[in-house]
Amino acid sequence: MRIEVGDTAFAEQADRYPGFAGYQRKTRRVIPVVALTPTDEGSAPADRTERTAS
């Protein structure tokens, strides 16, 4: 996520949950923001294989 988008997303989250903004004020580090995107239901990640009992 680009910095500008992350800043906007963080601000929106801080409006919903004021504790986010409060924690940011108490720390010098930048709190990372990530966007999660759902996958198609029933599909497994490409790097995950099914395992069977032997």
Short mmCIF file of C-alpha atoms in Angstrom, two decimals:
data_model
loop_
_atom_site.label_atom_id
_atom_site.label_comp_id
_atom_site.label_asym_id
_atom_site.label_seq_id
_atom_site.Cartn_x
_atom_site.Cartn_y
_atom_site.Cartn_z
CA MET A 1 0.00 0.00 0.00
CA ARG A 2 1.38 3.41 -0.92
CA ILE A 3 2.20 5.77 1.94
CA GLU A 4 -0.57 8.25 1.06
CA VAL A 5 -3.15 5.47 0.96
CA GLY A 6 -1.85 4.01 4.23
CA ASP A 7 -2.02 7.41 5.92
CA THR A 8 -5.64 7.78 4.84
CA ALA A 9 -6.50 4.25 5.95
CA PHE A 10 -4.84 4.83 9.34
CA ALA A 11 -6.75 8.10 9.82
CA GLU A 12 -10.05 6.36 9.04
CA GLN A 13 -9.23 3.57 11.50
CA ALA A 14 -8.20 6.09 14.16
CA ASP A 15 -11.56 7.84 13.72
CA ARG A 16 -13.35 4.54 14.34
CA TYR A 17 -11.08 3.42 17.20
CA PRO A 18 -9.41 6.37 18.99
CA GLY A 19 -6.95 4.01 20.68
CA PHE A 20 -5.07 3.69 17.39
CA ALA A 21 -4.32 7.41 17.33
CA GLY A 22 -3.46 7.35 21.04
CA TYR A 23 -0.93 4.57 20.53
CA GLN A 24 0.64 6.41 17.59
CA ARG A 25 1.12 9.49 19.77
CA LYS A 26 2.94 7.37 22.39
CA THR A 27 5.49 5.86 20.01
CA ARG A 28 8.15 7.21 17.68
CA ARG A 29 7.80 4.40 15.16
CA VAL A 30 5.39 4.49 12.28
CA ILE A 31 2.64 1.92 12.71
CA PRO A 32 2.43 -0.11 9.49
CA VAL A 33 -0.86 -0.31 7.62
CA VAL A 34 -1.69 -3.27 5.39
CA ALA A 35 -4.70 -4.02 3.24
CA LEU A 36 -6.01 -7.58 3.25
CA THR A 37 -7.87 -8.83 0.23
CA PRO A 38 -10.07 -11.93 0.47
CA THR A 39 -9.33 -14.81 -1.84
CA ASP A 40 -11.90 -16.85 -3.71
CA GLU A 41 -13.74 -19.07 -1.26
CA GLY A 42 -12.49 -22.64 -1.37
CA SER A 43 -9.20 -21.89 -3.08
CA ALA A 44 -5.95 -22.68 -1.34
CA PRO A 45 -2.85 -20.44 -1.51
CA ALA A 46 -0.49 -21.45 -4.32
CA ASP A 47 2.33 -22.40 -1.94
CA ARG A 48 0.13 -24.64 0.22
CA THR A 49 -0.27 -28.30 -0.60
CA GLU A 50 -2.71 -30.81 0.74
CA ARG A 51 -1.15 -33.40 3.02
CA THR A 52 -2.52 -36.86 3.56
CA ALA A 53 -1.84 -39.20 6.45
CA SER A 54 0.65 -41.95 5.61
#
